[in-house]
Coordinates of C-alpha atoms in Angstrom, one line a residue:
M4 CA 0.1 0.0 -0.1
T5 CA 1.2 3.4 -1.1
Y6 CA 0.8 5.2 2.6
F7 CA 4.3 6.6 2.9
L8 CA 4.9 9.0 -0.2
P9 CA 5.5 12.6 1.0
Q10 CA 2.7 15.0 0.5
A11 CA 4.6 17.4 -1.6
D12 CA 7.6 16.8 -4.0
T13 CA 7.6 13.0 -3.8
V14 CA 9.2 12.5 -7.0
L15 CA 12.0 15.1 -6.5
S16 CA 12.4 13.3 -3.1
A17 CA 12.8 10.1 -4.6
A18 CA 15.4 11.3 -7.0
R19 CA 17.2 12.9 -4.0
G20 CA 17.2 9.3 -2.1
L21 CA 18.2 7.7 -5.4
A22 CA 21.3 9.7 -5.0
L23 CA 22.0 9.6 -1.7
A24 CA 22.3 5.8 -1.5
N25 CA 24.4 5.6 -4.4
P26 CA 27.1 8.3 -3.6
G27 CA 29.1 9.5 -6.3
L28 CA 27.6 7.5 -8.9
I29 CA 23.9 9.7 -9.7
E30 CA 23.4 13.4 -10.0
V31 CA 20.1 15.2 -9.8
N32 CA 18.7 18.5 -11.6
S33 CA 16.0 19.8 -10.1
S34 CA 15.0 22.1 -12.6
P35 CA 13.7 20.8 -14.9
L36 CA 14.3 17.6 -12.9
Y37 CA 16.5 15.3 -14.5
L38 CA 19.2 12.4 -13.0
R39 CA 22.3 12.2 -15.0
A40 CA 24.8 9.3 -14.3
R41 CA 28.5 11.2 -12.6
T42 CA 30.3 9.1 -14.8
S43 CA 30.6 6.9 -18.4
N44 CA 32.9 4.2 -20.2
P45 CA 35.6 6.6 -22.3
N46 CA 34.7 4.7 -25.4
R47 CA 30.8 5.2 -25.7
T48 CA 30.2 8.5 -27.9
V49 CA 26.6 8.1 -27.6
A50 CA 24.3 9.5 -24.4
L51 CA 21.4 6.7 -24.3
V52 CA 18.3 8.9 -22.3
A53 CA 15.0 7.3 -21.3
G54 CA 12.7 8.2 -18.8
G55 CA 8.7 8.2 -18.3
G56 CA 5.7 8.4 -15.3
S57 CA 7.2 7.2 -11.6
G58 CA 5.9 5.1 -10.2
H59 CA 7.3 2.1 -12.3
E60 CA 10.9 1.9 -10.2
P61 CA 13.8 0.6 -10.7
L62 CA 12.7 1.3 -14.1
H63 CA 14.9 3.6 -15.9
T64 CA 16.7 4.8 -12.5
G65 CA 18.2 1.5 -11.9
L66 CA 19.8 1.2 -15.1
L67 CA 21.4 5.2 -14.3
G68 CA 25.5 4.4 -14.6
P69 CA 28.4 3.1 -17.0
G70 CA 26.8 0.0 -18.7
G71 CA 23.3 1.6 -18.6
L72 CA 21.5 5.0 -19.2
D73 CA 23.7 8.6 -18.8
A74 CA 20.5 10.3 -18.2
V75 CA 16.9 9.9 -16.6
C76 CA 13.3 11.8 -17.0
P77 CA 11.1 11.1 -14.6
G78 CA 8.0 12.6 -14.6
E79 CA 4.8 12.9 -12.0
I80 CA 3.2 9.2 -10.9
F81 CA 1.9 8.3 -13.7
A82 CA 2.5 11.2 -15.9
S83 CA 5.3 11.4 -18.8
P84 CA 7.9 14.2 -18.2
H85 CA 7.9 17.1 -20.0
N86 CA 9.6 18.0 -22.9
R87 CA 12.1 20.6 -21.1
Q88 CA 13.0 17.6 -18.7
I89 CA 13.7 15.4 -22.1
Y90 CA 15.5 18.4 -24.1
E91 CA 17.4 19.8 -21.2
A92 CA 18.7 16.4 -20.0
S93 CA 20.0 15.3 -23.2
A94 CA 21.9 18.2 -23.9
A95 CA 23.7 18.1 -20.7
A96 CA 24.4 14.7 -21.6
A97 CA 25.3 14.5 -24.9
K98 CA 28.2 12.9 -26.6
S99 CA 30.3 13.4 -29.4
N100 CA 28.0 11.0 -31.8
G101 CA 24.8 12.1 -30.2
V102 CA 21.8 11.5 -28.1
L103 CA 20.4 8.2 -28.5
L104 CA 16.3 8.8 -26.9
I105 CA 14.3 5.5 -25.5
I106 CA 10.9 6.2 -25.5
K107 CA 7.8 3.8 -24.3
N108 CA 4.7 4.1 -26.3
Y109 CA 2.7 6.1 -24.5
T110 CA 0.9 9.3 -26.5
G111 CA 2.3 11.9 -23.7
D112 CA 5.9 10.0 -23.6
V113 CA 5.6 10.0 -27.1
I114 CA 4.6 13.5 -27.8
N115 CA 7.3 14.7 -25.2
F116 CA 10.4 12.8 -26.2
Q117 CA 9.9 13.8 -29.7
I118 CA 9.3 17.5 -29.3
A119 CA 12.5 17.1 -27.2
A120 CA 14.3 15.8 -30.3
E121 CA 13.0 18.1 -32.4
R122 CA 14.7 21.1 -30.1
L123 CA 17.7 19.1 -30.3
R124 CA 17.9 18.7 -33.8
H125 CA 17.6 22.6 -33.9
D126 CA 20.3 22.7 -31.4
G127 CA 22.6 20.8 -34.1
I128 CA 22.6 17.9 -31.7
P129 CA 22.6 14.3 -33.5
V130 CA 19.8 12.5 -31.8
A131 CA 17.7 8.7 -32.8
T132 CA 14.6 7.4 -31.7
V133 CA 13.5 3.7 -30.0
L134 CA 10.5 2.9 -29.1
V135 CA 9.9 0.5 -27.2
D136 CA 6.0 -1.5 -27.7
D137 CA 6.2 -5.1 -26.7
D138 CA 2.8 -5.5 -24.8
L139 CA 0.6 -8.2 -26.5
A140 CA -2.4 -7.4 -24.6
T141 CA -2.7 -3.8 -26.8
D142 CA -1.8 -5.8 -30.0
S143 CA -4.9 -4.8 -32.0
T144 CA -5.1 -3.6 -35.6
E145 CA -8.3 -1.5 -35.0
A146 CA -6.3 1.2 -32.3
A147 CA -4.3 3.7 -33.9
T148 CA -1.9 4.2 -31.5
G149 CA -0.7 0.5 -31.6
R150 CA 1.1 -1.6 -28.5
R151 CA 2.5 0.0 -24.9
G152 CA 5.6 -0.3 -23.9
T153 CA 6.3 -1.9 -20.6
A154 CA 8.9 -4.6 -19.3
A155 CA 11.5 -5.3 -22.0
T156 CA 12.4 -1.8 -22.0
V157 CA 14.9 -3.4 -19.3
V158 CA 16.2 -6.0 -21.8
L159 CA 16.8 -2.6 -24.5
E160 CA 18.3 -0.8 -22.1
K161 CA 20.8 -3.4 -20.5
L162 CA 21.5 -4.7 -24.5
L163 CA 22.1 -1.0 -25.7
G164 CA 24.2 0.2 -22.8
A165 CA 26.8 -2.6 -23.1
F166 CA 26.7 -2.0 -26.7
A167 CA 27.6 1.5 -26.3
D168 CA 30.0 1.2 -24.6
Q169 CA 32.0 -0.8 -26.9
G170 CA 31.7 2.9 -28.7
A171 CA 28.6 1.8 -31.0
K172 CA 27.7 4.7 -33.3
L173 CA 23.8 7.0 -33.0
D174 CA 22.6 4.7 -36.0
E175 CA 24.0 1.3 -34.6
L176 CA 22.3 1.7 -31.4
A177 CA 19.2 2.8 -33.0
A178 CA 18.8 0.0 -35.2
L179 CA 20.0 -2.7 -32.5
G180 CA 17.2 -0.7 -30.1
A181 CA 14.9 -1.9 -32.9
D182 CA 16.1 -4.9 -33.2
I183 CA 15.4 -5.9 -29.6
V184 CA 12.1 -4.5 -29.3
A185 CA 10.7 -6.2 -32.8
R186 CA 11.9 -9.5 -30.4
S187 CA 10.2 -8.8 -27.6
R188 CA 7.1 -9.1 -26.0
S189 CA 5.3 -9.2 -22.9
L190 CA 1.8 -9.9 -21.0
A191 CA 0.9 -8.6 -17.6
V192 CA -2.1 -10.2 -14.8
A193 CA -3.0 -8.9 -11.8
A194 CA -4.8 -9.8 -8.7
R195 CA -5.6 -6.5 -7.3
A196 CA -5.1 -2.8 -8.2
Q197 CA -2.4 -0.6 -7.2
T198 CA -3.2 2.0 -4.6
S199 CA -4.3 5.3 -5.4
P200 CA -1.9 8.2 -3.9
S201 CA -4.8 10.3 -3.6
T202 CA -7.5 7.9 -2.0
A203 CA -5.6 5.3 -0.7
A204 CA -7.6 2.6 -2.0
P205 CA -7.3 0.3 -5.0
A206 CA -8.0 2.2 -8.4
F207 CA -10.0 -0.3 -9.1
D208 CA -12.2 -3.3 -8.3
L209 CA -12.2 -7.1 -9.1
N210 CA -14.4 -9.7 -8.2
P211 CA -12.7 -12.2 -6.1
G212 CA -11.9 -15.1 -7.4
T213 CA -10.8 -13.5 -10.4
L214 CA -7.5 -11.5 -12.7
D215 CA -7.2 -9.3 -15.0
Y216 CA -6.1 -10.5 -17.8
G217 CA -3.6 -7.4 -19.8
V218 CA -3.1 -5.2 -17.1
G219 CA -1.0 -2.0 -18.0
I220 CA 1.9 -0.8 -15.9
H221 CA 0.1 2.6 -15.3
G222 CA -2.7 0.9 -13.3
E223 CA -4.9 0.3 -16.9
R224 CA -7.6 -2.1 -16.2
G225 CA -6.7 -5.9 -18.1
T226 CA -8.0 -6.6 -21.6
R227 CA -10.6 -9.0 -20.3
T228 CA -11.6 -10.5 -16.5
I229 CA -10.6 -14.0 -16.2
E230 CA -11.3 -16.8 -13.2
H231 CA -8.0 -17.0 -10.8
R232 CA -6.8 -20.1 -11.7
P233 CA -3.7 -22.6 -10.3
V234 CA -0.7 -20.0 -11.2
E235 CA 1.1 -23.2 -13.2
E236 CA -2.5 -22.8 -15.5
L237 CA -2.2 -18.8 -15.3
V238 CA 1.9 -18.9 -16.7
A239 CA 1.3 -21.3 -18.9
Q240 CA -1.9 -19.7 -20.7
M241 CA 0.8 -16.3 -20.9
T242 CA 3.5 -18.6 -22.0
D243 CA 1.6 -19.9 -24.8
D244 CA 0.2 -16.6 -25.9
L245 CA 3.4 -15.1 -26.1
L246 CA 5.2 -17.8 -28.3
T247 CA 2.0 -17.5 -30.1
A248 CA 2.3 -13.8 -31.3
L249 CA 6.4 -13.6 -30.6
P250 CA 7.8 -13.5 -34.2
A251 CA 9.6 -16.7 -35.1
G252 CA 13.3 -15.9 -34.1
Q253 CA 16.6 -17.9 -34.2
G254 CA 18.4 -18.6 -30.5
K255 CA 18.1 -18.9 -27.1
V256 CA 14.7 -16.7 -25.3
L257 CA 15.8 -14.6 -22.6
A258 CA 12.5 -14.4 -19.9
V259 CA 11.8 -11.5 -17.3
V260 CA 9.3 -12.8 -14.6
N261 CA 8.5 -9.1 -13.0
G262 CA 7.1 -7.6 -10.4
L263 CA 3.7 -5.5 -10.8
G264 CA 5.1 -4.0 -6.9
A265 CA 3.0 -5.9 -4.0
T266 CA 4.4 -9.6 -5.7
T267 CA 7.1 -11.0 -3.5
S268 CA 10.3 -12.7 -4.6
L269 CA 9.4 -15.9 -3.5
E270 CA 6.6 -16.0 -6.3
L271 CA 8.4 -14.7 -8.6
H272 CA 10.8 -16.7 -8.1
A273 CA 8.3 -20.0 -8.2
I274 CA 6.3 -18.3 -11.5
G275 CA 10.3 -18.6 -12.8
S276 CA 10.8 -22.3 -12.1
I277 CA 7.6 -22.8 -14.4
L278 CA 8.3 -20.6 -17.0
H279 CA 12.0 -22.8 -16.9
D280 CA 9.9 -26.2 -17.3
L281 CA 7.4 -25.1 -19.8
L282 CA 9.1 -23.7 -22.4
A283 CA 12.0 -26.7 -22.0
A284 CA 8.9 -28.6 -22.2
R285 CA 8.1 -26.7 -25.7
G286 CA 11.6 -27.2 -26.9
I287 CA 12.7 -23.4 -26.3
T288 CA 16.1 -23.3 -24.2
P289 CA 15.7 -20.0 -21.6
L290 CA 19.1 -18.0 -21.9
A291 CA 18.4 -17.0 -18.7
I292 CA 15.5 -16.5 -16.2
V293 CA 15.4 -13.1 -14.6
P294 CA 12.8 -12.4 -11.9
G295 CA 12.9 -9.9 -9.5
T296 CA 10.4 -6.7 -9.6
F297 CA 11.6 -4.2 -12.8
T298 CA 9.0 -2.6 -14.3
A299 CA 6.4 -1.4 -11.1
A300 CA 3.0 -0.2 -11.2
L301 CA 3.0 1.0 -7.5
D302 CA 2.0 -2.1 -5.4
M303 CA -0.3 -3.7 -8.0
A304 CA -0.7 -7.4 -7.2
G305 CA 0.6 -8.9 -10.5
F306 CA 3.4 -9.9 -12.5
S307 CA 4.4 -9.9 -16.4
I308 CA 6.2 -12.0 -18.2
T309 CA 8.7 -10.8 -21.0
L310 CA 9.9 -12.9 -24.0
T311 CA 13.2 -12.1 -26.1
H312 CA 14.1 -14.1 -28.7
M313 CA 18.6 -13.3 -27.8
K314 CA 20.7 -13.1 -31.3
P315 CA 23.9 -14.9 -30.4
E316 CA 26.1 -12.0 -29.9
W317 CA 23.4 -10.3 -27.5
A318 CA 24.1 -12.9 -24.7
E319 CA 28.0 -11.4 -24.2
L320 CA 25.9 -7.3 -24.2
W321 CA 23.4 -8.3 -21.2
T322 CA 26.3 -10.8 -19.0
A323 CA 28.4 -7.4 -19.6
P324 CA 29.6 -5.5 -16.7
A325 CA 27.9 -2.4 -15.1
D326 CA 27.4 -0.1 -11.9
T327 CA 24.1 1.0 -11.3
P328 CA 21.9 1.1 -8.9
L329 CA 20.1 -2.3 -10.3
V330 CA 22.3 -5.1 -10.6
L331 CA 20.5 -7.6 -13.4
P332 CA 21.1 -11.8 -13.0
S333 CA 23.6 -13.0 -15.8
L334 CA 22.9 -16.3 -14.8
T335 CA 23.2 -18.7 -17.9
L336 CA 21.3 -21.9 -18.0
T337 CA 22.3 -24.7 -19.8
P338 CA 20.4 -28.4 -19.8
D339 CA 23.5 -29.6 -17.4
T340 CA 22.6 -26.2 -14.7
A341 CA 19.3 -26.7 -15.0
A342 CA 19.5 -30.5 -14.2
A343 CA 21.4 -29.7 -11.2
V344 CA 19.2 -27.5 -10.1
V345 CA 16.3 -30.0 -10.3
A346 CA 18.3 -32.6 -8.6
V347 CA 18.3 -30.4 -5.7
V348 CA 14.5 -30.2 -5.3
A349 CA 13.7 -33.7 -5.7
E350 CA 11.3 -35.6 -3.5
P351 CA 12.5 -37.5 -1.0
D352 CA 11.5 -41.3 -1.4
T353 CA 8.9 -42.7 -0.1
T354 CA 7.7 -46.1 -1.8
A355 CA 7.1 -48.9 0.1
S356 CA 9.9 -50.0 1.8
G357 CA 9.5 -54.3 0.6
E358 CA 6.7 -56.5 -0.2
G359 CA 4.9 -59.3 2.2
E360 CA 4.5 -56.5 5.0
A361 CA 1.0 -56.2 7.4
P362 CA -1.0 -53.4 6.0
A363 CA -0.3 -50.2 7.2
S364 CA -2.7 -48.7 10.2
R365 CA -4.8 -45.9 8.4
A366 CA -8.1 -44.9 10.0
V367 CA -6.6 -42.8 12.7
L368 CA -4.8 -40.7 10.0
D369 CA -7.7 -40.7 7.9
R370 CA -9.8 -39.4 10.5
Y371 CA -7.4 -36.7 11.1
A372 CA -6.8 -35.2 7.7
A373 CA -10.6 -35.6 7.6
I374 CA -10.9 -33.1 10.0
V375 CA -8.1 -30.8 9.8
S376 CA -9.3 -30.0 6.1
Q377 CA -12.7 -28.6 8.0
A378 CA -11.1 -26.5 10.6
H379 CA -8.0 -25.2 7.9
A380 CA -9.6 -21.9 6.9
N381 CA -10.5 -21.5 10.6
L382 CA -7.3 -22.3 12.2
T383 CA -5.2 -20.7 9.5
A384 CA -7.6 -17.2 10.3
L385 CA -6.9 -17.9 14.1
D386 CA -3.1 -17.7 13.5
Q387 CA -3.3 -14.5 11.4
L388 CA -4.7 -12.5 14.0
V389 CA -1.7 -13.5 16.5
G390 CA 0.9 -15.2 14.4
D391 CA 2.0 -15.3 10.9
G392 CA -1.6 -16.9 9.2
D393 CA 1.3 -20.2 8.1
F394 CA -0.2 -22.7 11.4
G395 CA -3.1 -23.8 9.1
D396 CA -1.2 -24.6 5.7
N397 CA 1.5 -26.2 8.0
L398 CA -0.8 -28.8 9.5
A399 CA -2.5 -29.5 6.8
G400 CA 0.3 -29.8 4.8
G401 CA 2.2 -32.0 7.3
V402 CA -1.1 -34.3 7.2
R403 CA -0.7 -34.3 3.6
R404 CA 2.6 -35.7 3.5
A405 CA 1.7 -38.0 6.2
V406 CA -1.4 -39.7 3.8
K407 CA 1.5 -40.1 1.1
R408 CA 4.0 -41.8 2.9
N409 CA 0.4 -44.0 4.9
A410 CA 0.0 -44.9 0.4
A411 CA 3.4 -45.9 0.5
G412 CA 3.2 -48.4 3.4
T413 CA 4.2 -46.8 6.6
D414 CA 1.0 -46.8 9.8
G415 CA -0.6 -43.8 9.9
V416 CA 0.6 -42.4 13.6
A417 CA 4.1 -43.1 12.4
A418 CA 3.6 -41.6 9.3
L419 CA 2.6 -38.6 11.1
A420 CA 5.8 -38.2 13.1
E421 CA 7.4 -38.5 10.1
A422 CA 6.3 -36.4 7.9
F423 CA 6.3 -33.2 10.9
L424 CA 9.3 -34.0 12.2
N425 CA 11.5 -34.2 8.1
D426 CA 9.0 -32.3 6.6
V427 CA 7.5 -29.8 8.2
G428 CA 9.1 -26.5 9.4
G429 CA 8.1 -23.6 11.4
T430 CA 7.8 -24.0 15.3
S431 CA 4.8 -25.8 15.1
G432 CA 5.6 -28.8 12.6
P433 CA 8.3 -30.2 14.9
L434 CA 6.9 -29.4 18.0
F435 CA 3.9 -31.5 16.4
G436 CA 6.4 -34.1 14.8
L437 CA 7.4 -34.7 18.8
L438 CA 4.1 -35.8 20.0
F439 CA 3.5 -38.3 17.3
Q440 CA 6.9 -39.7 17.9
D441 CA 6.3 -40.9 20.6
L442 CA 2.4 -42.3 19.8
A443 CA 3.9 -44.1 17.1
T444 CA 5.1 -46.1 20.3
V445 CA 2.0 -47.5 20.6
S446 CA 0.4 -50.4 18.4
W447 CA -2.1 -48.8 16.7
S448 CA -4.6 -50.6 14.8
D449 CA -7.9 -50.1 12.5
D450 CA -10.1 -52.2 14.2
Q451 CA -9.4 -52.7 17.9
A452 CA -8.7 -49.7 20.5
P453 CA -5.3 -49.3 21.8
D454 CA -4.2 -49.5 25.4
A455 CA -5.8 -45.7 26.8
G456 CA -2.8 -46.4 29.3
A457 CA -0.2 -46.5 26.8
V458 CA -1.7 -44.0 24.6
A459 CA -1.4 -41.4 28.0
D460 CA 1.7 -42.4 28.7
A461 CA 3.4 -41.7 25.3
A462 CA 1.1 -38.3 25.5
K463 CA 3.4 -37.3 29.0
S464 CA 6.7 -38.3 27.5
S465 CA 5.6 -36.5 24.6
L466 CA 4.5 -33.2 27.2
D467 CA 8.2 -33.7 28.8
A468 CA 9.8 -33.4 25.6
I469 CA 7.9 -30.7 24.3
H470 CA 8.8 -28.8 27.4
R471 CA 12.9 -29.4 27.3
V472 CA 12.7 -28.2 23.9
G473 CA 10.8 -25.1 24.1
G474 CA 10.4 -24.9 27.4
A475 CA 6.4 -24.3 27.4
K476 CA 4.5 -25.3 30.2
V477 CA 0.3 -25.2 30.9
G478 CA -0.7 -21.3 31.1
D479 CA 1.8 -19.8 28.2
C480 CA -1.0 -20.2 25.5
T481 CA 0.5 -22.9 23.5
L482 CA -0.4 -26.5 22.7
M483 CA 0.8 -27.6 25.9
D484 CA -2.4 -26.0 27.1
A485 CA -4.5 -28.7 24.8
L486 CA -2.2 -31.4 25.4
A487 CA -1.3 -32.0 29.2
P488 CA -5.0 -31.3 30.4
A489 CA -5.5 -34.5 27.4
T490 CA -2.8 -36.3 28.9
D491 CA -4.2 -36.3 32.4
A492 CA -7.8 -36.9 31.4
L493 CA -6.5 -40.1 29.6
A494 CA -4.3 -41.3 32.1
A495 CA -7.6 -40.9 34.8
A496 CA -9.7 -42.6 32.4
A497 CA -8.1 -45.6 32.2
R498 CA -6.9 -46.2 35.6
D499 CA -11.1 -46.0 36.3
G500 CA -11.7 -48.2 33.5
S501 CA -13.7 -45.8 31.5
D502 CA -15.1 -47.2 27.9
S503 CA -14.9 -43.7 26.3
P504 CA -11.2 -42.6 27.3
F505 CA -11.0 -41.0 24.2
T506 CA -13.7 -39.1 24.4
A507 CA -12.8 -37.9 27.3
A508 CA -9.6 -36.6 27.1
A509 CA -10.5 -35.0 23.7
E510 CA -13.2 -33.4 25.6
A511 CA -10.5 -32.1 27.9
A512 CA -8.4 -31.4 25.1
I513 CA -11.0 -29.2 23.7
Q514 CA -11.6 -27.3 27.2
G515 CA -7.9 -26.4 27.5
A516 CA -7.6 -24.7 23.5
L517 CA -10.3 -22.4 24.7
S518 CA -9.0 -21.0 27.7
T519 CA -6.4 -20.5 26.1
A520 CA -7.9 -17.1 25.0
S521 CA -8.1 -15.9 27.9
L522 CA -4.2 -16.1 28.6
T523 CA -1.3 -13.9 27.5
P524 CA 0.8 -16.0 25.6
R525 CA 4.4 -16.3 26.8
R526 CA 5.9 -18.7 24.4
G527 CA 5.4 -18.6 20.8
R528 CA 5.0 -16.1 17.9
A529 CA 1.9 -15.2 19.8
S530 CA 3.8 -13.5 22.3
Y531 CA 5.2 -11.0 20.4
V532 CA 1.9 -8.7 20.2
G533 CA 1.2 -9.1 24.0
Q534 CA -2.6 -8.0 24.8
H535 CA -3.6 -7.8 21.3
A536 CA -3.6 -11.9 21.4
I537 CA -6.2 -11.9 24.5
G538 CA -9.6 -13.3 23.3
V539 CA -7.7 -15.5 20.8
P540 CA -7.5 -19.0 21.2
D541 CA -4.0 -20.8 20.2
P542 CA -4.4 -22.7 17.1
G543 CA -1.8 -25.2 18.4
S544 CA -3.9 -26.0 21.0
F545 CA -6.8 -27.0 18.7
G546 CA -4.6 -28.9 16.4
V547 CA -4.0 -31.3 20.1
A548 CA -7.9 -31.4 20.6
L549 CA -8.5 -32.2 16.7
L550 CA -6.3 -35.0 17.0
F551 CA -7.6 -36.4 20.8
T552 CA -11.4 -35.5 18.4
A553 CA -10.0 -37.9 15.9
L554 CA -8.4 -41.0 18.2
A555 CA -12.4 -40.3 19.6
G556 CA -14.6 -40.3 16.3
V557 CA -12.6 -44.1 15.7
Y558 CA -12.0 -45.6 18.7
E559 CA -15.4 -44.3 20.6
P560 CA -18.0 -43.5 17.5
A561 CA -21.4 -43.4 19.9
T562 CA -19.2 -41.4 23.0
A563 CA -17.8 -39.0 20.1
T564 CA -21.1 -37.4 18.7
R565 CA -20.9 -35.6 22.1
L566 CA -18.1 -33.6 21.0
P567 CA -18.5 -30.3 19.1
D568 CA -18.1 -30.2 15.1
P569 CA -14.9 -29.3 14.2
E570 CA -15.5 -26.6 11.8
R571 CA -17.8 -24.9 14.4
L572 CA -14.8 -25.4 17.3
T573 CA -12.3 -23.0 15.6
A574 CA -14.3 -20.9 14.4
R575 CA -13.8 -17.1 16.2

């Protein structure tokens, strides 16, 4: 959310901040506003000047310096720079063979850059232009304006910067720029609009479960709205659309996965991995997958993909050294390195260890999996109130992994222990793993209840282990507040010869979990929010309560009917 923009001189303040963050690299001219590189390669005879509306950073300014641009003209947010900015920046940066102006294809940019070009020609300064028009979404014969200029600008500026450092002439740079643009196409999608700086609200609304396909970098609506779908399907659709439209070319493809402002690095790298595999499956070798936020639309939640058919000699330009605020990745992917990357993340072998073994017990695991699925969304919502919101996903993910191990022959509770100890991260995952590890020492059967006393002893052993590891005790507002009373109730019921010990344990665990709403957390992530956690029951304690609810459901179906519905239980 763009809550922290200065009320006045936003763009000038940002320009000064960039210069201060890169001492000795950039100078700022305030009237008219432009940024200029303090040094350049002595072989360079043509200055490269670009610019456009602000809010797209690090576009343009990120590639200012040796190996990149000589001057950048930032307009106001989403508004083109004035021709005076472009003219004076170009005049100040011009070299012996003139100036190349890099223009994104938007009406305001085109008009102001072209007026600046006329003024430069009038002064006798050689000038040429390159028009970036890579946006596939606006590729229409019905519109006279043509395709918009978007993230391919980053590829263009990096390649032209390296070529200019080799002493290329003005016409050579212009020709290379036109060739790069012709061999590039981009496509963007968004799940949420950018925040309007004037209203602090989204610039447009999207219905839940939908995406805008073909959005622009100035926050323009997409050319159509589509249903939200798994990212693998979405990236496949975008890739196919781009490859269909991309002019045929020889050589490898450079693929830029660009964030539109609010998309995380985690997401962009995951999309890059998916894109690599999709291209390889279509017989296309990616020269490099380049993930990052390079051309933002303020804080729009979305991403774009740019594909450029690279000529062989362009690879050297991409990897050429540069001294700019933005450092672009230069990794070249080969079949060998790609295979090595895949090998690192290969799934562990969970196949059965042999033939002739007794069938694995699964009733407890299946019941627990069903209950956790019911409560998943509620557990996530509770954890978002007091933590980082990952508990529901971690618990459900661990159970899914256990189901996979069980299918390969591991007993249900043992599968839970292996999955949570070996595969589930965070805080709660390994702690639940300790609980399942001790419970797995009990003999479990699908058709006969285990000895309640043995289960109580195992639960007590896990209680002690969890205390040794994390220091938590009853009253700290953790899973211990459900596990301890469940263990005591189970042991008491076993001593008394009760015919429903697991139901008694489940009821005690549920009451313990509900009681955590009145506690001030002293352990775990919820302890960081202090008084804000009061009134919110601990999600981990519900994970324990749901486990004993599952045991009661499997072994004591008659009395388990008095236990609350898992979804209703965990609802706040």
